[in-house]
Amino acid sequence: MTQAGWISGWRKPSVLPGFGPALGTTLAYLSLFVIIPLGAMVLTTFAHGWADFVGAVLQPRVLAAFRVTLLCAFGAAALCALFGLLLAWVLVRYPFPGHRLVDAAVDLPFALPTAVAGIALTSLYAPNGWIGALLAPLGIQVAFTPLGILVALTFVGLPFVVRTVQPVLQDLEREQEEASAILGATRLQTFTRVIMPALAPALLTGFAMALARGLGEYGSVIFIAGNKPMVSEIVPLLIVIELEQFNYAGAAAIGTLMLAVAFVLLFAINRLQRWTRLQHAD
Amino acid sequence: MTAEISIRGVTRRFGAQAALDGVDLDVRPGELLALLGPSGSGKTTLLRIIAGLEWPDSGTVMFGGQDAMERHVRERGVGFVFQHYALFRHMTVFENVAFGLRVRPRAQRLPRAEIARRVHTLLNLVQLDWLADRYPNQLSGGQRQRVALARALAIEPRVLLLDEPFGALDAKVRKELRRWLRSLHENVKVTSVFVTHDQEEALELADRVVVMANGRIEQVGTPAEVYCTPASAFVHEFLGDTNRLECRVEGGRALLADGTPIGRAEDIMGSAIAYVRPHDVTLAPAADGPGIIRHVHAVGPLAQLVVELGGVEIDVAIPADSWARLGAGRGDRVAVTVQAGTLFPQRATRGIPMQPLLPASPILSLVRNNTVYSGRPIHHPE
Amino acid sequence: MRIDVNQPRPAPAAAASAMSRRVVRVTESAPVRWALTAAALGFTFLFLLLPLASVVVQAFAAGLDTYLSALADPDTLSAIRLTVIVALIAVALNVVFGVAAAWCIARFTFRGRNLLVTLIDVPFSVSPVIAGMVQVLLFGLRGWLGPLLQQHDLRVVFALPGIVLATVFVTLPFVARELIPLMEEQGAEEEEAAISLGASGWQTFLRVTLPNLRWGLLYGVLLCNARAMGEFGAVSVVSGHIRGATNTMPLQVEILFNDYQIEAAFAVASLLALLALVTLGAKLLLEWRHASELAATRRR
């Protein structure tokens, strides 16, 4: 049977049993929970043709939400890249007391439910909160403005950058830096010409992952955003609002567009990860 | 002649363990010096201290009479070839070699065209100009090695340091590169120090060899000196195959445990260790001789034998034609003559030469010295 | 070419020499190291630990009695019960799926394998709100199957099935993504040996494969459970927010917070934060005790 399988062209023979049932279970499960539901969304979107899709997406409120979401997600991913690189660098390179605590704390945004992160950040950055009260005299308001969205998205995106950069930095040969110093490079030259090019693929991967997460994030944002239409309303919230008004086609249209953006990012991340592996293969 | 590099009392500890323990060493201008020792002997640490990649706990390193420790690694002007080359993998071969020229402060930086010319000259020197646009992961091990060398030479170093330069290569490429490096050194004449654990490599390549063990220098000398007159038991054991025989010295003769004499030695008494190289033993036909041939491996130019003598087994290597003329086989008895050896009395650090029971002819010892120098012992036919 | 070894070199900068005696390896100068470490510590404290601290402080701001009575509220208790039920179902389903997917992906080479791996990752890159919305589009009152369900008086959306479906969607990759790299790293040799010794497929799986996977599986279950219990966006869309019936703990937090019952909201949140801490602790313990077995999953 296995021989015939490979000759028919799609499976390499193996002595291990159970391929059929395992693949069947996997495909059925994926279809039931992911493919059919997402397909239903795309079908709903285009049930009445392109015109409805374009009409639903080109509304000013939708466009404004996409603008806010994209800007904040990009800004947050950039902040994640900056602080993520700092954290990964310090964690890998410098010994200091509390090292393990900091390393564990990096995973906190992964583990903490988004609603909890949302209300905690909101109460911290509200004008009467611990941090908000310090910023208020400076005329800076974070909570209930797009700045709040930026803070929340940076919080949830940070571990992606740290956890992709950290292992690459760990595996970076110290000898490359020593070679650079011996050849006369200053530490800054070594950093920009030797270390950064080696870290770039991982850093970009982390950036793209934080961006993807930021675009879809809901729980941590809605508490702190203030949700003012046209100003601080994010795309996922708009979907919820459309659904509450039983505008299924409108919600599905927005969702389909988000899905397309997510797929583009997924593709980019896959490419970046392949690049990372190539850079570090010998 | 002042030393190019002068090292005095260098000590380096890692925790409680001393990686280097009061090392003194002079490197002469233009020479090719080998640091030879087993792993953990401190040779790589010493090389990294010369480069400025490690710092000694005490002691000094002088370059041409100036204190090198005042200088940061990037100002020392050393070329360093790393064991695994440490090529920058995101740069082409050309960019790798040009790196040291491009990172100079603006005031000292050469014009672009001059940098390109220099890089191509160097790539021609290492016969890799045709690979200038490749990336390191597209090169073979030997090619990477030569790129690393060109990169190190690009900054016109006053000394070139190489850490196990052939360690990561397979045996065939290693031999070729060794010859090539020797001729390159004769062309370029830059003072060079390389680390190796391979005694054959050190003896073939270096002008002088520094044998190290446990963070100390055991002996410094030409390959012939360290091979023929090892200063310590360690050097004798580390350089080349050897038999280690426990014996006692009585009345000017060295005797094995059961009283079988193996050589003459003046001025000492009591128990000692005799080191005898397999090719320093000769055999002669004798039906009542003290040796019994226990094992024969006679393929190639040398016959490798195990001979039982006075209750111990001794490795013996004799030329294939001598073996043929001997006409003996496994289990046969033979007469055994130890032509040369070194005796180390207990608790002595210096060895005492052991003479044959019958004086060796002067011609024989001259031939032996010559063959040793080439690193390929060939035995004088009896 | 000849390199002149005696060529004079530029004198070392005087300023660098005083410092360099202390330099042991090629690295940044001490002030730079201290500044970067301080910045990283400050950032960790302000940005990562302070939110956690604020949850605890605000939960207990009105005293222990208020805290306990907030948790004893019937709606909160029902939310806790619902959360546990949903998580149990979702984790169990995803374990079955994860093992099946890992078996065919890590043990067989077939056309479309890479596509399958990518499909498993899809839920990670889709907004949780979409995960909830697709259930509404399928099973909602005006959804594709809505009328059919209504005829048979079945409820999916605004009821337990919808919440489970949405939760399964967002947590689907967790177990599979831990097991696939682990099984790939371990290789098929042990299973092939078992088969060659006469074991049946099931015997091989139960006696060879599963024991080798146990720590990776536990790791995946841990992460899957944390996400299932904490999921907000997806569940929020399908739950309908019916107090005491379809509210999970995160939704209960939202409702209390929006009702200005701040202490009660943080009291429930503190339970979820505790869950996060326990998960992190167990994860660290697993990574520490079974580092070699989990190396593959953490390296991906």
Tab-separated table of C-alpha atoms in Angstrom, chain C residues 1-228:
chain	number	residue	atom	x	y	z
C	1	MET	CA	53.715	41.473	-2.019
C	2	ARG	CA	55.673	42.387	1.054
C	3	ILE	CA	54.264	43.650	4.280
C	4	ASP	CA	56.546	45.947	6.188
C	5	VAL	CA	56.446	44.821	9.783
C	6	ASN	CA	58.477	47.713	11.108
C	7	GLN	CA	56.262	50.428	9.744
C	8	PRO	CA	55.438	52.854	12.575
C	9	ARG	CA	51.865	52.707	13.742
C	10	PRO	CA	49.708	55.565	14.975
C	11	ALA	CA	50.143	56.169	18.699
C	12	PRO	CA	47.280	54.823	20.797
C	13	ALA	CA	44.760	57.336	21.981
C	14	ALA	CA	45.748	58.427	25.466
C	15	ALA	CA	42.192	58.359	26.759
C	16	ALA	CA	41.572	54.767	25.754
C	17	SER	CA	44.672	53.430	27.443
C	18	ALA	CA	43.607	54.207	31.001
C	19	MET	CA	40.356	52.311	30.500
C	20	SER	CA	41.699	49.412	28.529
C	21	ARG	CA	43.693	47.917	31.410
C	22	ARG	CA	40.388	46.870	32.892
C	23	VAL	CA	38.923	45.525	29.668
C	24	VAL	CA	38.835	41.767	29.756
C	25	ARG	CA	36.935	40.930	26.614
C	26	VAL	CA	35.688	42.704	23.568
C	27	THR	CA	32.545	44.353	24.840
C	28	GLU	CA	31.012	47.715	25.634
C	29	SER	CA	32.577	50.069	28.159
C	30	ALA	CA	31.278	49.752	31.709
C	31	PRO	CA	29.161	52.953	31.705
C	32	VAL	CA	27.402	51.803	28.536
C	33	ARG	CA	26.748	48.389	30.057
C	34	TRP	CA	25.355	49.926	33.221
C	35	ALA	CA	23.190	52.367	31.326
C	36	LEU	CA	21.710	49.648	29.097
C	37	THR	CA	21.124	47.312	32.036
C	38	ALA	CA	19.469	50.091	34.007
C	39	ALA	CA	17.272	50.971	31.044
C	40	ALA	CA	16.226	47.335	30.600
C	41	LEU	CA	15.480	46.929	34.310
C	42	GLY	CA	13.545	50.191	34.417
C	43	PHE	CA	11.537	49.229	31.368
C	44	THR	CA	10.759	45.776	32.769
C	45	PHE	CA	9.596	47.256	36.033
C	46	LEU	CA	7.547	50.130	34.622
C	47	PHE	CA	6.093	48.385	31.635
C	48	LEU	CA	5.793	44.714	32.545
C	49	LEU	CA	5.692	44.373	36.317
C	50	LEU	CA	3.805	47.517	37.283
C	51	PRO	CA	0.564	46.447	35.522
C	52	LEU	CA	0.705	43.156	37.409
C	53	ALA	CA	1.302	44.964	40.685
C	54	SER	CA	-1.584	47.326	40.014
C	55	VAL	CA	-3.955	44.370	39.556
C	56	VAL	CA	-3.043	43.016	42.984
C	57	VAL	CA	-3.118	46.407	44.721
C	58	GLN	CA	-6.473	47.420	43.262
C	59	ALA	CA	-8.012	44.023	43.952
C	60	PHE	CA	-7.273	44.423	47.635
C	61	ALA	CA	-7.754	48.217	47.755
C	62	ALA	CA	-11.021	47.914	49.694
C	63	GLY	CA	-9.831	45.141	51.953
C	64	LEU	CA	-9.912	41.375	52.045
C	65	ASP	CA	-13.637	41.172	52.853
C	66	THR	CA	-14.632	43.118	49.766
C	67	TYR	CA	-12.257	40.964	47.736
C	68	LEU	CA	-13.778	37.730	48.971
C	69	SER	CA	-17.351	38.898	48.621
C	70	ALA	CA	-16.614	40.045	45.068
C	71	LEU	CA	-15.447	36.545	44.262
C	72	ALA	CA	-18.403	34.975	46.035
C	73	ASP	CA	-20.861	36.839	43.820
C	74	PRO	CA	-23.107	34.247	42.079
C	75	ASP	CA	-22.477	35.759	38.633
C	76	THR	CA	-18.720	35.583	39.210
C	77	LEU	CA	-18.913	31.995	40.426
C	78	SER	CA	-20.923	31.041	37.359
C	79	ALA	CA	-18.339	32.797	35.162
C	80	ILE	CA	-15.558	30.781	36.802
C	81	ARG	CA	-17.503	27.565	36.252
C	82	LEU	CA	-18.158	28.359	32.608
C	83	THR	CA	-14.498	29.273	32.026
C	84	VAL	CA	-13.315	25.979	33.455
C	85	ILE	CA	-15.822	23.964	31.390
C	86	VAL	CA	-14.913	25.755	28.152
C	87	ALA	CA	-11.194	25.361	28.801
C	88	LEU	CA	-11.555	21.652	29.571
C	89	ILE	CA	-13.423	20.982	26.327
C	90	ALA	CA	-11.169	23.165	24.177
C	91	VAL	CA	-7.935	21.732	25.595
C	92	ALA	CA	-9.145	18.131	25.231
C	93	LEU	CA	-10.155	18.696	21.604
C	94	ASN	CA	-6.902	20.447	20.767
C	95	VAL	CA	-4.824	17.689	22.361
C	96	VAL	CA	-6.470	15.108	20.104
C	97	PHE	CA	-5.974	17.363	17.117
C	98	GLY	CA	-2.390	18.251	18.079
C	99	VAL	CA	-1.328	14.619	18.414
C	100	ALA	CA	-2.990	13.618	15.133
C	101	ALA	CA	-1.497	16.569	13.276
C	102	ALA	CA	1.966	16.002	14.727
C	103	TRP	CA	1.803	12.293	13.833
C	104	CYS	CA	1.115	12.895	10.156
C	105	ILE	CA	3.323	15.987	9.784
C	106	ALA	CA	6.365	14.853	11.775
C	107	ARG	CA	6.308	11.185	10.768
C	108	PHE	CA	5.380	11.267	7.084
C	109	THR	CA	6.502	13.140	4.009
C	110	PHE	CA	3.669	13.965	1.653
C	111	ARG	CA	2.663	16.579	-0.826
C	112	GLY	CA	0.935	19.561	0.763
C	113	ARG	CA	2.706	19.070	4.072
C	114	ASN	CA	4.008	22.654	4.202
C	115	LEU	CA	0.567	24.008	3.362
C	116	LEU	CA	-0.885	22.014	6.247
C	117	VAL	CA	1.702	23.463	8.641
C	118	THR	CA	0.812	26.955	7.457
C	119	LEU	CA	-2.923	26.288	7.873
C	120	ILE	CA	-2.375	25.227	11.472
C	121	ASP	CA	-0.720	28.599	12.106
C	122	VAL	CA	-3.611	30.605	10.652
C	123	PRO	CA	-5.491	31.145	13.943
C	124	PHE	CA	-2.368	32.805	15.380
C	125	SER	CA	-2.404	35.488	12.746
C	126	VAL	CA	-6.158	36.108	12.633
C	127	SER	CA	-7.774	38.621	14.959
C	128	PRO	CA	-9.671	36.912	17.785
C	129	VAL	CA	-12.651	39.057	16.887
C	130	ILE	CA	-12.754	37.335	13.501
C	131	ALA	CA	-12.692	33.975	15.300
C	132	GLY	CA	-15.846	35.029	17.095
C	133	MET	CA	-17.452	36.665	14.095
C	134	VAL	CA	-17.216	33.573	11.869
C	135	GLN	CA	-19.302	31.646	14.390
C	136	VAL	CA	-21.948	34.367	14.261
C	137	LEU	CA	-21.895	34.366	10.454
C	138	LEU	CA	-22.392	30.598	10.431
C	139	PHE	CA	-24.708	30.002	13.365
C	140	GLY	CA	-26.173	33.443	14.162
C	141	LEU	CA	-29.828	34.314	13.730
C	142	ARG	CA	-29.150	35.651	10.241
C	143	GLY	CA	-26.199	33.371	9.581
C	144	TRP	CA	-25.864	30.588	7.002
C	145	LEU	CA	-27.165	27.872	9.337
C	146	GLY	CA	-29.197	30.141	11.632
C	147	PRO	CA	-32.667	29.290	10.290
C	148	LEU	CA	-31.886	25.561	10.331
C	149	LEU	CA	-30.769	25.709	13.962
C	150	GLN	CA	-33.813	27.705	14.923
C	151	GLN	CA	-36.132	25.081	13.398
C	152	HIS	CA	-34.602	22.470	15.683
C	153	ASP	CA	-34.491	24.884	18.596
C	154	LEU	CA	-30.719	24.645	18.912
C	155	ARG	CA	-28.570	27.543	20.082
C	156	VAL	CA	-24.925	27.920	19.215
C	157	VAL	CA	-24.295	31.641	19.306
C	158	PHE	CA	-24.925	33.270	22.690
C	159	ALA	CA	-24.579	29.818	24.261
C	160	LEU	CA	-21.920	27.319	25.333
C	161	PRO	CA	-21.302	25.724	21.885
C	162	GLY	CA	-20.431	29.064	20.296
C	163	ILE	CA	-18.065	29.945	23.115
C	164	VAL	CA	-16.362	26.576	22.762
C	165	LEU	CA	-16.095	26.896	18.983
C	166	ALA	CA	-14.543	30.358	19.219
C	167	THR	CA	-12.134	29.234	21.948
C	168	VAL	CA	-11.071	26.165	19.984
C	169	PHE	CA	-10.380	28.393	16.976
C	170	VAL	CA	-7.978	30.716	18.800
C	171	THR	CA	-6.202	27.967	20.791
C	172	LEU	CA	-5.988	25.427	17.964
C	173	PRO	CA	-2.253	25.775	17.154
C	174	PHE	CA	-0.849	25.571	20.699
C	175	VAL	CA	-0.510	21.801	21.211
C	176	ALA	CA	0.344	20.990	17.601
C	177	ARG	CA	3.049	23.657	17.470
C	178	GLU	CA	4.778	22.220	20.538
C	179	LEU	CA	4.571	18.617	19.365
C	180	ILE	CA	5.591	18.953	15.702
C	181	PRO	CA	9.142	20.276	16.240
C	182	LEU	CA	9.613	17.919	19.183
C	183	MET	CA	8.664	14.852	17.157
C	184	GLU	CA	10.713	16.015	14.188
C	185	GLU	CA	13.744	16.358	16.412
C	186	GLN	CA	13.266	12.970	18.025
C	187	GLY	CA	13.040	11.229	14.666
C	188	ALA	CA	11.152	8.077	13.765
C	189	GLU	CA	13.867	5.574	14.649
C	190	GLU	CA	12.396	4.480	17.952
C	191	GLU	CA	8.976	3.888	16.386
C	192	GLU	CA	10.540	2.020	13.487
C	193	ALA	CA	12.434	-0.119	15.981
C	194	ALA	CA	9.193	-0.900	17.829
C	195	ILE	CA	7.427	-1.862	14.590
C	196	SER	CA	10.372	-4.066	13.591
C	197	LEU	CA	10.110	-5.787	16.987
C	198	GLY	CA	6.533	-6.682	16.205
C	199	ALA	CA	4.565	-3.980	18.009
C	200	SER	CA	1.248	-2.913	16.527
C	201	GLY	CA	0.613	0.701	15.563
C	202	TRP	CA	-1.321	1.431	18.733
C	203	GLN	CA	1.248	-0.301	20.932
C	204	THR	CA	3.997	1.732	19.289
C	205	PHE	CA	2.093	4.946	19.794
C	206	LEU	CA	1.153	4.287	23.418
C	207	ARG	CA	4.455	2.777	24.578
C	208	VAL	CA	7.036	4.653	22.516
C	209	THR	CA	5.659	7.862	21.023
C	210	LEU	CA	3.522	9.134	23.873
C	211	PRO	CA	6.098	8.678	26.676
C	212	ASN	CA	8.636	10.581	24.586
C	213	LEU	CA	6.178	13.402	24.068
C	214	ARG	CA	4.870	13.758	27.593
C	215	TRP	CA	6.703	16.908	28.646
C	216	GLY	CA	6.141	18.634	25.337
C	217	LEU	CA	2.479	17.705	25.538
C	218	LEU	CA	2.196	19.077	29.068
C	219	TYR	CA	3.907	22.262	27.922
C	220	GLY	CA	1.450	22.652	25.067
C	221	VAL	CA	-1.539	21.910	27.309
C	222	LEU	CA	-0.352	24.545	29.753
C	223	LEU	CA	-0.119	27.288	27.149
C	224	CYS	CA	-3.355	26.186	25.475
C	225	ASN	CA	-5.200	26.237	28.793
C	226	ALA	CA	-3.899	29.692	29.737
C	227	ARG	CA	-5.077	31.109	26.435
C	228	ALA	CA	-8.425	29.266	26.587
